[in-house]
XYZ file of C-alpha atoms in Angstrom:
252
model
C 95.444 -145.228 -76.303
C 98.258 -146.738 -78.805
C 99.893 -143.844 -80.638
C 100.423 -145.702 -83.672
C 96.704 -146.851 -83.693
C 95.695 -143.282 -82.930
C 97.568 -141.696 -85.763
C 96.564 -144.229 -88.255
C 92.902 -143.347 -87.815
C 93.265 -139.655 -87.609
C 95.417 -139.018 -90.546
C 93.069 -139.845 -93.246
C 90.267 -137.702 -91.502
C 92.798 -134.305 -91.530
C 93.066 -134.438 -95.179
C 92.287 -131.421 -97.320
C 88.712 -131.984 -98.752
C 88.120 -129.232 -101.333
C 88.709 -131.584 -104.403
C 86.080 -133.354 -106.557
C 84.165 -135.770 -105.041
C 86.081 -138.536 -107.287
C 89.431 -137.229 -106.428
C 89.476 -137.003 -102.602
C 92.062 -139.720 -102.466
C 93.744 -140.786 -105.489
C 93.084 -144.250 -106.611
C 89.847 -144.609 -104.521
C 86.522 -145.651 -106.444
C 83.306 -144.837 -104.823
C 79.902 -146.864 -104.284
C 77.303 -145.056 -106.528
C 74.546 -146.071 -104.000
C 75.779 -143.194 -101.898
C 74.890 -139.909 -103.355
C 77.304 -137.144 -104.036
C 76.961 -133.412 -102.959
C 76.221 -132.507 -106.825
C 72.989 -134.920 -106.883
C 71.629 -133.280 -103.767
C 72.696 -129.672 -103.677
C 73.642 -129.358 -107.623
C 77.142 -128.644 -106.967
C 80.377 -130.412 -106.047
C 82.621 -129.785 -102.892
C 84.497 -126.546 -102.774
C 82.364 -125.177 -106.080
C 79.827 -123.340 -104.158
C 79.255 -122.094 -100.477
C 76.518 -124.435 -99.582
C 74.048 -122.966 -97.033
C 73.357 -124.828 -93.939
C 69.893 -126.224 -94.969
C 71.478 -127.792 -97.734
C 74.435 -129.000 -95.679
C 71.819 -130.639 -93.240
C 70.042 -132.221 -96.656
C 73.057 -134.158 -97.690
C 73.738 -135.576 -94.421
C 70.308 -136.868 -94.397
C 70.692 -138.002 -97.900
C 74.005 -140.079 -96.897
C 72.295 -141.273 -93.519
C 69.568 -142.365 -95.928
C 71.923 -144.240 -98.320
C 73.736 -145.885 -95.513
C 71.308 -146.602 -92.611
C 73.541 -149.578 -91.252
C 76.661 -147.596 -90.806
C 75.242 -144.198 -89.698
C 73.125 -142.520 -86.638
C 72.050 -138.795 -87.632
C 70.513 -136.832 -84.828
C 69.478 -133.473 -84.035
C 71.593 -132.155 -80.774
C 70.346 -128.351 -80.830
C 68.386 -125.704 -82.485
C 69.975 -122.377 -82.933
C 68.373 -119.283 -81.958
C 66.551 -118.599 -85.314
C 65.347 -122.178 -85.682
C 68.024 -123.992 -87.653
C 68.895 -127.563 -86.548
C 71.984 -128.820 -85.592
C 72.768 -132.181 -86.325
C 75.722 -134.766 -85.592
C 76.249 -137.857 -88.146
C 77.766 -140.738 -86.194
C 79.812 -143.083 -88.527
C 80.843 -146.816 -87.660
C 80.826 -150.218 -88.430
C 77.138 -151.951 -88.672
C 77.732 -153.927 -85.559
C 78.582 -150.788 -83.505
C 75.981 -148.622 -85.031
C 73.421 -151.312 -84.120
C 74.611 -151.566 -80.421
C 75.215 -147.748 -79.945
C 73.477 -147.640 -76.720
C 75.986 -150.235 -75.376
C 79.106 -148.568 -76.831
C 77.913 -145.271 -75.311
C 77.540 -147.035 -71.839
C 80.953 -148.302 -72.094
C 82.741 -145.025 -73.329
C 80.946 -143.508 -70.075
C 82.278 -146.285 -67.947
C 85.875 -145.674 -69.489
C 85.522 -141.770 -68.855
C 85.176 -142.962 -64.913
C 86.578 -146.133 -64.351
C 86.653 -146.276 -60.767
C 86.190 -149.589 -59.076
C 86.968 -151.501 -61.927
C 89.237 -154.530 -61.811
C 92.406 -154.395 -64.107
C 90.776 -157.322 -65.813
C 87.545 -155.550 -66.533
C 89.261 -152.263 -67.404
C 91.471 -154.071 -69.799
C 88.368 -155.874 -71.483
C 86.668 -152.253 -71.654
C 89.563 -150.798 -73.069
C 89.813 -153.728 -75.694
C 86.334 -153.386 -76.828
C 85.910 -149.536 -76.742
C 86.317 -147.887 -80.096
C 88.629 -144.603 -80.343
C 86.061 -141.805 -80.975
C 86.855 -138.742 -82.912
C 84.769 -135.862 -82.926
C 85.237 -133.592 -86.118
C 83.442 -130.334 -85.552
C 83.103 -127.599 -88.199
C 82.044 -124.164 -88.844
C 82.150 -122.643 -85.379
C 82.468 -119.398 -87.213
C 79.865 -119.080 -89.874
C 82.164 -117.439 -92.054
C 85.169 -119.973 -92.302
C 83.271 -121.421 -95.134
C 85.689 -124.340 -96.115
C 84.843 -126.285 -92.941
C 81.275 -127.369 -93.823
C 82.515 -128.667 -97.415
C 85.282 -130.249 -95.605
C 82.417 -132.117 -93.407
C 80.636 -133.350 -96.496
C 83.455 -134.528 -97.890
C 84.706 -136.629 -95.025
C 81.730 -138.005 -94.771
C 80.884 -138.963 -98.311
C 84.532 -140.630 -98.378
C 83.801 -142.553 -95.393
C 80.727 -144.101 -96.519
C 81.528 -144.193 -100.313
C 85.073 -145.345 -100.553
C 86.111 -148.585 -101.926
C 89.628 -150.254 -101.757
C 90.637 -147.470 -99.226
C 92.305 -149.397 -96.284
C 92.331 -146.286 -94.168
C 88.598 -146.491 -94.003
C 88.534 -149.777 -93.448
C 90.754 -149.367 -90.425
C 88.779 -146.530 -89.342
C 85.501 -148.375 -89.490
C 86.746 -151.409 -88.033
C 88.321 -149.660 -84.917
C 86.521 -146.332 -84.306
C 83.436 -144.302 -84.355
C 83.710 -140.697 -86.322
C 81.438 -138.063 -85.138
C 80.932 -135.402 -87.787
C 79.244 -131.978 -87.075
C 79.040 -130.332 -90.314
C 77.671 -126.680 -88.845
C 78.104 -125.465 -85.468
C 76.963 -121.936 -86.226
C 74.234 -122.263 -88.700
C 72.721 -118.637 -88.001
C 76.203 -117.178 -88.787
C 76.586 -119.557 -92.119
C 73.293 -118.404 -93.144
C 74.034 -114.726 -92.853
C 77.314 -115.282 -94.344
C 75.740 -116.857 -97.522
C 73.079 -114.112 -97.859
C 75.425 -111.602 -97.623
C 77.736 -112.819 -100.153
C 75.249 -113.494 -102.732
C 73.787 -110.149 -102.470
C 77.268 -108.935 -103.130
C 78.454 -110.919 -105.946
C 79.567 -109.756 -109.397
C 78.591 -112.036 -112.500
C 82.081 -113.194 -112.654
C 84.122 -113.829 -109.472
C 86.447 -111.067 -108.630
C 90.359 -111.460 -107.411
C 89.986 -107.850 -105.968
C 90.064 -107.695 -102.256
C 88.131 -104.613 -102.490
C 85.201 -106.134 -104.251
C 81.906 -106.085 -102.340
C 81.586 -109.925 -101.990
C 85.368 -109.887 -99.986
C 84.075 -106.794 -97.803
C 81.824 -108.571 -95.205
C 79.483 -106.197 -93.610
C 78.938 -106.037 -89.783
C 78.012 -108.133 -88.050
C 79.359 -110.985 -90.462
C 78.764 -114.349 -90.295
C 81.436 -114.908 -87.420
C 79.201 -114.844 -84.660
C 75.886 -116.454 -83.887
C 72.485 -114.668 -83.699
C 73.307 -112.966 -80.319
C 76.739 -111.924 -81.958
C 78.365 -114.507 -79.753
C 81.854 -115.725 -80.758
C 81.070 -119.668 -79.819
C 84.173 -120.908 -79.723
C 84.691 -118.716 -76.407
C 81.022 -119.919 -74.780
C 82.615 -123.313 -74.152
C 82.916 -122.341 -70.225
C 79.819 -120.121 -69.750
C 77.646 -122.564 -72.030
C 75.277 -119.652 -72.524
C 74.286 -120.379 -75.981
C 71.858 -123.223 -77.378
C 74.518 -124.231 -79.794
C 77.206 -124.567 -77.000
C 75.023 -126.636 -74.269
C 73.891 -128.879 -77.422
C 77.720 -129.586 -78.305
C 78.315 -130.409 -74.559
C 75.705 -132.540 -74.516
C 77.175 -134.791 -77.390
C 80.303 -134.805 -75.713
C 78.769 -136.366 -72.775
C 77.170 -138.808 -74.744
C 80.105 -139.903 -76.546
C 83.029 -138.940 -74.318
C 85.579 -138.650 -77.452
C 89.067 -139.163 -77.186
C 90.124 -136.893 -79.697
C 88.423 -133.394 -80.804
C 89.093 -131.375 -83.690
C 87.398 -128.125 -83.968
């Protein structure tokens, strides 16, 4: 992988995404046919802690608005029955031929037996795959907001050369909520403890998360420590995604 090519693809994706939809990248205009979070959930990025069901609802709305550039699928169910979804974003040609792209990615992961010419041809046509995984801890609340902003910008941005490069050279995988049960628990507890007006004091009830908190999943597993054992449905589903797409870069 060429370092300059990879850097050009990653930098726009690692931006801070807590600003309003129309201010994600200064000077960018947005396609009005792609729905904003406010249109779907009633609030903008960073204005509210979006519960997991609304996050999934927003990703469904994005996929419906841009079906030629997206592939949305459920890869697991949490212990409490919540869907874990992943949105694939790419060029229309790659999305239309996603099965062939996945076959190439698997062959690239295990290239034994390929001639030098075949390997070079495979490398040339295979996109960079970046997996952006959000919210492994349900009480780290800005992560899912960042996921929604990333997806919106990649699908709606106009006159942004970085987005054009990303769609031309890569597939982007966005998992917006890795731990929906923990996030739902945090949202519920936070709403119960809120003041009428936001309180800046650390001892305020909404800043004092009760046990077990939102960090862990239903069975109180810290999911970023489960990748080796893979005892939890959320982790097993994530690993199955990685084995389908063999991402070159994973940001968790």
